[in-house]
Tab-separated table of C-alpha atoms and ligand atoms in Angstrom:
chain	number	residue	atom	x	y	z
A	157	MET	CA	43.115	149.009	123.771
A	158	LYS	CA	41.888	147.265	127.107
A	159	ILE	CA	41.045	143.717	127.098
A	160	GLY	CA	38.917	141.682	129.617
A	161	LEU	CA	40.436	139.022	130.346
A	162	LEU	CA	38.415	135.514	130.966
A	163	GLY	CA	40.380	132.788	132.611
A	164	PHE	CA	43.440	132.584	134.741
A	165	GLY	CA	45.166	129.247	134.159
A	166	VAL	CA	48.177	128.499	132.748
A	167	VAL	CA	47.412	130.506	129.649
A	168	GLY	CA	45.545	133.707	131.229
A	169	ARG	CA	48.287	134.192	133.565
A	170	GLY	CA	51.123	133.854	130.690
A	171	VAL	CA	48.566	136.957	128.744
A	172	TYR	CA	48.650	139.233	131.958
A	173	ASP	CA	52.518	138.559	132.325
A	174	ILE	CA	53.418	139.605	129.188
A	175	LEU	CA	50.689	142.759	129.068
A	176	SER	CA	52.094	143.703	132.109
A	177	ASP	CA	55.468	145.057	130.582
A	178	ARG	CA	53.376	146.783	127.831
A	179	GLU	CA	51.783	150.027	127.660
A	180	ASP	CA	49.572	149.994	124.483
A	181	VAL	CA	47.431	147.116	125.997
A	182	SER	CA	46.525	146.553	129.434
A	183	VAL	CA	44.031	144.385	131.193
A	184	GLY	CA	40.915	146.027	132.268
A	185	ALA	CA	39.445	143.013	134.390
A	186	VAL	CA	39.987	139.428	134.789
A	187	LEU	CA	37.031	137.149	135.367
A	188	ALA	CA	37.773	134.334	137.282
A	189	ARG	CA	36.290	131.688	139.749
A	190	ARG	CA	38.991	131.348	142.084
A	191	ASP	CA	40.738	133.735	144.553
A	192	LEU	CA	43.733	135.233	142.668
A	193	GLY	CA	45.446	137.459	145.182
A	194	GLN	CA	47.130	140.953	144.424
A	195	LEU	CA	46.852	141.878	140.727
A	196	SER	CA	47.131	145.065	139.105
A	197	CYS	CA	43.687	145.032	137.598
A	198	ALA	CA	40.136	144.669	138.947
A	199	VAL	CA	38.529	140.417	139.209
A	200	THR	CA	35.347	139.857	138.933
A	201	ARG	CA	33.398	136.245	139.198
A	202	ASP	CA	30.411	138.051	137.136
A	203	MET	CA	30.641	138.337	132.967
A	204	GLN	CA	28.593	141.624	133.317
A	205	ASP	CA	31.053	143.747	134.983
A	206	ILE	CA	33.220	142.834	131.550
A	207	LEU	CA	30.390	143.176	129.091
A	208	ASN	CA	29.197	146.441	130.969
A	209	ASP	CA	32.433	147.998	131.254
A	210	PRO	CA	32.976	150.887	128.273
A	211	GLU	CA	36.710	151.124	128.722
A	212	ILE	CA	37.054	147.271	127.444
A	213	ASP	CA	36.891	147.140	124.001
A	214	THR	CA	38.134	143.486	123.802
A	215	VAL	CA	37.777	140.189	124.869
A	216	VAL	CA	40.711	137.631	125.721
A	217	GLU	CA	38.386	134.182	126.216
A	218	VAL	CA	41.189	131.667	127.722
A	219	MET	CA	39.097	129.648	129.947
A	220	GLY	CA	38.791	126.524	127.545
A	221	GLY	CA	35.634	124.317	127.274
A	222	LEU	CA	32.531	124.784	125.309
A	223	HIS	CA	30.401	126.386	127.853
A	224	PRO	CA	30.225	129.058	129.209
A	225	ALA	CA	32.626	130.079	127.196
A	226	PHE	CA	30.276	129.883	124.221
A	227	GLU	CA	27.909	131.968	126.007
A	228	TYR	CA	30.494	134.240	127.075
A	229	VAL	CA	32.005	135.008	123.715
A	230	SER	CA	28.708	135.686	122.141
A	231	GLY	CA	27.941	138.161	125.021
A	232	ALA	CA	31.105	140.158	124.154
A	233	LEU	CA	30.456	139.846	120.442
A	234	LYS	CA	26.888	141.216	120.966
A	235	ALA	CA	28.153	143.996	123.274
A	236	GLY	CA	30.063	144.877	120.414
A	237	LYS	CA	33.604	143.724	121.645
A	238	ASN	CA	36.603	142.102	119.844
A	239	VAL	CA	37.134	138.455	120.835
A	240	VAL	CA	40.486	136.777	120.967
A	241	THR	CA	40.235	132.997	122.100
A	242	SER	CA	42.682	130.621	122.623
A	243	ASN	CA	40.130	127.751	122.492
A	244	LYS	CA	39.994	125.319	119.434
A	245	HIS	CA	36.778	123.554	120.998
A	246	LEU	CA	34.834	126.435	120.915
A	247	LEU	CA	36.511	127.646	117.819
A	248	CYS	CA	35.617	124.474	115.986
A	249	HIS	CA	32.414	123.838	117.202
A	250	TYR	CA	30.839	127.294	117.080
A	251	TYR	CA	32.918	128.041	113.700
A	252	LYS	CA	30.155	129.606	111.722
A	253	GLU	CA	27.568	130.887	114.669
A	254	LEU	CA	30.162	132.994	116.120
A	255	ASN	CA	32.173	134.074	112.673
A	256	ALA	CA	28.298	135.345	111.906
A	257	LEU	CA	28.227	136.974	115.243
A	258	ALA	CA	31.114	138.902	114.572
A	259	ALA	CA	30.052	139.990	111.376
A	260	GLU	CA	26.690	141.040	112.130
A	261	ASN	CA	28.258	143.032	115.289
A	262	GLY	CA	31.374	144.556	113.528
A	263	VAL	CA	33.604	143.713	115.679
A	264	VAL	CA	36.577	141.215	114.943
A	265	LEU	CA	37.098	137.084	116.042
A	266	ARG	CA	41.068	136.093	116.131
A	267	GLY	CA	42.607	132.326	117.581
A	268	THR	CA	45.756	131.919	116.228
A	269	ALA	CA	46.563	130.647	119.583
A	270	ALA	CA	44.040	128.138	119.093
A	271	VAL	CA	46.141	126.099	116.595
A	272	GLY	CA	49.803	125.153	116.862
A	273	GLY	CA	50.372	127.081	120.611
A	274	GLY	CA	52.917	129.949	119.616
A	275	ILE	CA	53.235	129.024	115.594
A	276	PRO	CA	51.931	131.975	113.774
A	277	TRP	CA	50.101	129.065	111.996
A	278	LEU	CA	46.531	130.348	110.900
A	279	THR	CA	47.706	133.872	110.016
A	280	ASN	CA	50.595	132.664	107.656
A	281	LEU	CA	47.517	130.143	106.298
A	282	GLU	CA	45.287	133.006	105.803
A	283	LYS	CA	47.292	134.425	103.524
A	284	ALA	CA	48.620	131.240	101.583
A	285	ALA	CA	44.408	130.912	101.253
A	286	ARG	CA	44.386	134.443	99.743
A	287	ALA	CA	46.932	134.060	97.019
A	288	ASN	CA	46.817	130.555	96.023
A	289	ALA	CA	44.408	127.286	96.627
A	290	ILE	CA	45.378	125.024	99.299
A	291	SER	CA	45.323	121.454	98.493
A	292	LYS	CA	46.167	119.990	101.767
A	293	VAL	CA	47.073	120.751	105.682
A	294	SER	CA	48.564	118.207	107.642
A	295	GLY	CA	51.260	117.872	110.536
A	296	ILE	CA	51.929	117.324	114.014
A	297	MET	CA	49.089	119.620	116.039
A	298	ASN	CA	50.039	118.680	119.367
A	299	GLY	CA	52.499	118.900	122.104
A	300	THR	CA	51.453	116.838	124.320
A	301	THR	CA	51.462	113.827	122.121
A	302	ASN	CA	54.622	114.746	120.467
A	303	TYR	CA	56.645	115.030	123.937
A	304	ILE	CA	55.125	111.584	124.674
A	305	MET	CA	56.214	109.932	121.404
A	306	ASP	CA	59.469	111.480	121.528
A	307	ALA	CA	60.467	110.362	125.042
A	308	MET	CA	59.326	107.050	124.244
A	309	HIS	CA	61.233	106.999	120.736
A	310	LYS	CA	64.784	108.384	123.194
A	311	SER	CA	64.272	105.919	126.309
A	312	ASP	CA	62.276	103.149	127.936
A	313	VAL	CA	59.562	105.511	129.762
A	314	ASP	CA	55.978	104.317	130.972
A	315	PHE	CA	53.414	106.551	128.978
A	316	ALA	CA	51.794	107.414	131.945
A	317	ASP	CA	54.975	109.386	133.514
A	318	VAL	CA	55.884	111.140	130.731
A	319	LEU	CA	51.780	112.540	130.472
A	320	LYS	CA	52.346	113.583	133.938
A	321	LYS	CA	55.422	115.328	133.105
A	322	ALA	CA	53.645	116.914	130.155
A	323	GLN	CA	50.782	118.042	132.588
A	324	GLU	CA	53.357	119.602	135.207
A	325	LEU	CA	54.823	121.668	132.143
A	326	GLY	CA	51.336	122.629	131.310
A	327	TYR	CA	51.343	121.554	128.039
A	328	ALA	CA	48.569	119.101	128.170
A	329	GLU	CA	44.454	119.682	128.047
A	330	ALA	CA	42.607	119.570	131.536
A	331	ASP	CA	41.103	115.958	130.195
A	332	PRO	CA	43.973	114.154	129.075
A	333	SER	CA	41.591	112.117	126.427
A	334	ALA	CA	41.530	115.363	124.740
A	335	ASP	CA	45.541	114.844	124.093
A	336	ILE	CA	46.438	111.441	123.449
A	337	ASP	CA	43.387	110.207	121.846
A	338	GLY	CA	43.256	112.627	119.341
A	339	TRP	CA	40.291	115.413	120.109
A	340	ASP	CA	42.595	118.365	120.838
A	341	ILE	CA	43.655	117.445	117.396
A	342	GLN	CA	40.975	116.715	115.331
A	343	ARG	CA	39.611	120.322	116.411
A	344	LYS	CA	42.985	122.126	115.376
A	345	LEU	CA	42.505	120.045	112.030
A	346	ILE	CA	39.383	121.283	111.349
A	347	ILE	CA	39.602	124.886	112.573
A	348	SER	CA	42.553	124.751	109.820
A	349	ALA	CA	40.514	122.954	106.762
A	350	GLY	CA	38.191	125.900	107.343
A	351	VAL	CA	41.023	128.356	107.220
A	352	ALA	CA	42.402	126.787	104.034
A	353	PHE	CA	39.477	125.561	101.883
A	354	GLY	CA	36.605	127.657	103.105
A	355	VAL	CA	34.402	124.810	104.409
A	356	CYS	CA	32.709	123.920	107.744
A	357	LEU	CA	33.652	120.234	108.293
A	358	HIS	CA	31.901	118.203	111.540
A	359	GLU	CA	33.556	116.748	114.415
A	360	ASP	CA	31.703	113.500	113.596
A	361	ASP	CA	32.728	112.902	110.220
A	362	VAL	CA	36.509	113.216	110.964
A	363	PRO	CA	37.661	109.985	112.209
A	364	VAL	CA	40.299	109.731	115.209
A	365	PHE	CA	42.619	107.522	116.341
A	366	GLY	CA	45.423	108.601	119.464
A	367	ILE	CA	48.501	106.817	121.314
A	368	ARG	CA	46.529	105.766	124.188
A	369	ASN	CA	47.275	101.881	123.280
A	370	VAL	CA	50.998	102.303	121.927
A	371	SER	CA	53.419	100.039	123.535
A	372	ALA	CA	57.292	99.890	124.128
A	373	ALA	CA	57.188	96.686	121.908
A	374	ASP	CA	55.311	98.468	119.080
A	375	ILE	CA	58.017	101.585	119.259
A	376	LYS	CA	60.687	98.682	118.929
A	377	ARG	CA	59.613	97.227	115.951
A	378	PHE	CA	59.155	100.256	114.380
A	379	GLN	CA	63.022	102.066	115.429
A	380	ALA	CA	63.893	97.865	114.123
A	381	ARG	CA	62.809	99.008	110.723
A	382	GLY	CA	63.697	102.785	110.808
A	383	ARG	CA	60.235	103.935	111.764
A	384	THR	CA	59.790	106.893	113.908
A	385	CYS	CA	55.561	107.125	114.960
A	386	LYS	CA	54.408	110.367	115.344
A	387	LEU	CA	50.450	110.865	115.979
A	388	ILE	CA	49.520	113.070	112.446
A	389	ALA	CA	46.530	115.637	111.350
A	390	SER	CA	45.670	115.343	107.213
A	391	ALA	CA	43.222	117.189	105.126
A	392	GLU	CA	43.270	116.561	101.918
A	393	LYS	CA	40.761	118.767	99.648
A	394	LEU	CA	38.678	116.529	96.881
A	395	LEU	CA	36.489	117.980	94.227
A	396	ASP	CA	33.741	118.437	96.551
A	397	SER	CA	34.845	116.914	99.360
A	398	VAL	CA	37.835	116.753	102.180
A	399	ALA	CA	39.730	113.486	103.013
A	400	ALA	CA	40.339	114.243	106.842
A	401	TYR	CA	41.692	111.927	109.611
A	402	VAL	CA	43.993	112.039	112.504
A	403	GLU	CA	45.942	108.852	112.949
A	404	PRO	CA	49.628	107.539	113.964
A	405	THR	CA	51.664	107.637	111.224
A	406	LEU	CA	54.956	105.046	110.732
A	407	LEU	CA	57.338	107.433	109.314
A	408	THR	CA	60.545	107.113	107.392
A	409	SER	CA	63.756	108.993	108.876
A	410	ASP	CA	64.187	111.610	105.907
A	411	ALA	CA	60.344	113.087	106.881
A	412	LEU	CA	60.872	116.064	108.673
A	413	GLU	CA	58.147	115.418	111.379
A	414	ALA	CA	60.402	112.528	112.026
A	415	ALA	CA	62.689	115.072	113.817
A	416	VAL	CA	60.217	117.154	115.738
A	417	PRO	CA	61.306	117.241	119.218
A	418	ALA	CA	59.343	117.489	123.032
A	419	ASN	CA	56.655	119.347	122.518
A	420	PHE	CA	57.191	121.288	119.184
A	421	ASN	CA	54.871	121.119	116.170
A	422	LEU	CA	55.197	120.946	112.245
A	423	ILE	CA	52.397	121.972	110.631
A	424	SER	CA	52.207	122.405	106.407
A	425	LEU	CA	50.439	123.621	103.754
A	426	GLU	CA	50.385	122.525	100.460
A	427	GLY	CA	49.524	125.641	97.830
A	428	GLU	CA	48.959	125.764	94.292
A	429	HIS	CA	51.690	128.624	93.614
A	430	CYS	CA	54.169	128.489	97.192
A	431	GLY	CA	54.377	124.426	97.265
A	432	LYS	CA	55.088	122.881	100.305
A	433	GLN	CA	55.502	125.256	103.388
A	434	SER	CA	56.673	124.059	106.669
A	435	PHE	CA	55.595	125.829	110.422
A	436	PHE	CA	57.921	124.880	113.230
A	437	GLY	CA	57.856	126.046	116.840
A	438	GLN	CA	56.253	125.765	120.299
A	439	GLY	CA	52.866	124.281	120.157
A	440	ALA	CA	52.070	124.551	123.649
A	441	GLY	CA	53.041	125.958	127.168
A	442	ARG	CA	52.157	129.213	128.849
A	443	TYR	CA	53.990	131.820	127.039
A	444	PRO	CA	54.265	130.890	123.523
A	445	THR	CA	50.460	130.126	123.593
A	446	ALA	CA	50.166	133.570	125.542
A	447	TYR	CA	52.393	135.148	122.831
A	448	ASN	CA	49.852	134.370	120.131
A	449	VAL	CA	46.932	135.655	122.107
A	450	VAL	CA	49.105	138.988	122.427
A	451	GLN	CA	49.863	138.884	118.520
A	452	ASP	CA	45.890	138.631	117.772
A	453	LEU	CA	45.216	141.774	119.763
A	454	LEU	CA	48.060	143.442	118.113
A	455	ASP	CA	46.991	142.605	114.562
A	456	ILE	CA	43.006	144.091	116.260
A	457	GLN	CA	45.006	147.004	117.536
A	458	SER	CA	46.259	147.735	114.177
A	459	GLY	CA	43.477	147.488	111.936
A	460	VAL	CA	43.235	143.767	111.088
A	461	GLN	CA	39.553	143.113	110.604
A	462	GLY	CA	37.037	139.932	110.415
A	463	PHE	CA	38.093	136.367	111.127
A	464	TYR	CA	40.605	134.525	108.903
A	465	THR	CA	38.121	133.886	105.961
A	466	ASP	CA	34.304	134.413	105.317
A	467	LYS	CA	33.459	131.530	103.511
A	468	PHE	CA	32.035	128.676	105.587
A	469	ALA	CA	30.328	126.183	102.887
A	470	ASP	CA	29.591	123.067	104.713
A	471	ALA	CA	31.143	120.209	103.500
A	472	SER	CA	31.636	116.290	103.727
A	473	THR	CA	34.221	114.132	104.423
A	474	ASN	CA	35.420	111.406	101.916
A	475	ASN	CA	37.787	108.802	103.143
A	476	ALA	CA	37.559	105.840	100.751
A	477	GLY	CA	40.013	107.279	98.710
A	478	ALA	CA	43.017	107.596	100.958
A	479	LEU	CA	44.848	104.459	101.213
A	480	HIS	CA	47.526	103.397	103.396
A	481	ARG	CA	49.585	100.156	104.176
A	482	TYR	CA	48.934	99.822	108.201
A	483	TYR	CA	50.698	98.627	111.036
A	484	VAL	CA	48.253	96.252	113.498
A	485	ARG	CA	48.363	94.877	116.910
A	486	THR	CA	45.698	93.400	118.445
A	487	ASN	CA	44.475	90.313	119.871
A	488	ALA	CA	41.480	90.203	118.498
A	489	LYS	CA	40.547	87.895	115.860
A	490	LEU	CA	38.538	89.195	112.547
A	491	PRO	CA	38.291	88.167	109.147
A	492	ALA	CA	38.390	90.852	108.008
A	493	LEU	CA	41.372	92.006	109.526
A	494	ASP	CA	42.986	88.398	108.073
A	495	ALA	CA	41.777	89.171	104.543
A	496	VAL	CA	44.681	91.985	103.938
A	497	VAL	CA	47.033	90.918	106.115
A	498	GLU	CA	50.513	91.452	103.673
A	499	GLU	CA	53.437	90.734	106.065
A	500	ASN	CA	54.062	90.240	109.763
A	501	TRP	CA	56.179	91.945	112.285
A	502	ASP	CA	56.961	89.962	115.375
A	503	GLY	CA	54.055	89.970	117.138
A	504	ALA	CA	52.290	92.450	114.477
A	505	VAL	CA	50.828	92.680	110.746
A	506	VAL	CA	51.372	95.213	108.177
A	507	THR	CA	48.246	95.253	105.724
A	508	LEU	CA	48.140	95.422	102.030
A	509	PRO	CA	46.726	99.414	100.919
A	510	VAL	CA	43.019	99.827	102.593
A	511	SER	CA	41.514	102.802	102.900
A	512	VAL	CA	41.486	105.127	106.280
A	513	ALA	CA	37.484	104.760	106.281
A	514	GLN	CA	37.950	100.772	106.375
A	515	MET	CA	40.901	100.732	108.685
A	516	HIS	CA	39.157	103.213	111.248
A	517	GLU	CA	35.794	100.542	110.798
A	518	LEU	CA	38.115	98.179	111.298
A	519	ALA	CA	39.913	99.556	114.623
A	520	LYS	CA	36.208	99.826	115.939
A	521	SER	CA	36.335	95.926	115.815
A	522	MET	CA	39.377	95.471	117.015
A	523	LEU	CA	39.050	97.597	120.339
A	524	ALA	CA	35.571	96.054	120.800
A	525	GLU	CA	37.429	92.585	121.305
A	526	ASP	CA	40.719	93.592	122.325
A	527	ASP	CA	40.838	97.689	124.113
A	528	LYS	CA	44.786	97.912	123.786
A	529	SER	CA	44.816	97.642	120.412
A	530	PHE	CA	47.108	99.564	118.308
A	531	PHE	CA	47.463	100.690	114.633
A	532	ALA	CA	49.377	103.121	112.448
A	533	ALA	CA	49.782	104.047	109.347
A	534	LEU	CA	52.954	103.435	106.894
A	535	ALA	CA	53.791	106.964	105.083
B	254	HSE	N1	47.111	120.580	124.968
B	254	HSE	C1	47.777	121.020	123.907
B	254	HSE	C2	48.872	120.672	123.285
B	254	HSE	C3	47.739	122.733	124.430
B	254	HSE	O1	49.417	119.654	123.919
B	254	HSE	O2	49.080	121.111	122.163
B	254	HSE	C4	47.614	123.278	122.698
B	254	HSE	O3	46.944	123.385	122.070
């Protein structure tokens, strides 16, 4: 197998390094905008060079972003080349289009590294979904935010300093908002729900609240009550819709997720016959992510066909029936919040059970008055 490697950042360099020790898969050419120094393959700025090279049978896209990644990946599929990508934004946003293109052209599209970095999550979710009905996927799906939350629980560190460290370690997205505001996790949740339930969810329908505003004082309140805060994604299959959302969650110490350290992820599925299964590992970083890209290449080489699922029914999101009690810390004065307060936590409140839909609506009003407001669900 000979690949065209699109992008030579953190993950691209990792793929190149891992493949340099192998004989069965080699890099034919790298597409990059900057000068890469001495490499053992061709380097080009022109995608046509890769599309027109008959020896390149598979394209690896690790550039990130929607454009020009979409045009390049579409071009590769149309040119009859398999595609492996680590780009969750691309897979989430163009899920149906890219799979249709792969099917039309009789080639394979894989993206295991797009969710969970180095964890074999999508490949196992695919296997679980073919043997039993999946009712729920959930967990910690972002290394950067887990790294930040873990550090803030272990010592009195500044949010911005820990984020900078995660960026230096190569965990964070180019745009930090994708991590700390939860968008990266939303995309991973949508891809996971797609594979688990055979549905297409839409980004606008999946509410997200991130950890940008969590403070040291919040963490002290949680720890005083035996709780650990993690940014959790959840998608649960309902009769004809899906309850799906991303929000900070206060876990009790017996929850597996409460113990997840550093940049690790822990993602779980709940199946009709297999029960709950959890997958733990490095959710970000050069070599773990590159490892899953290489696994996809080896799967294609050994004859794996298509995508993880061929079912792509559009589905709506319904978060009206998912109820939680919420920790809320805000200076906003909202009668709708006052009406649901149950407890006081010294400078913050805890609500009666309210729906996820209602809480995320309330959060918009809170942020409009006090842009430092924070909330977290009590699990
Ligand atoms: N920024 C992502 C994370 C990279 O921190 O998990 C892996 O998707």
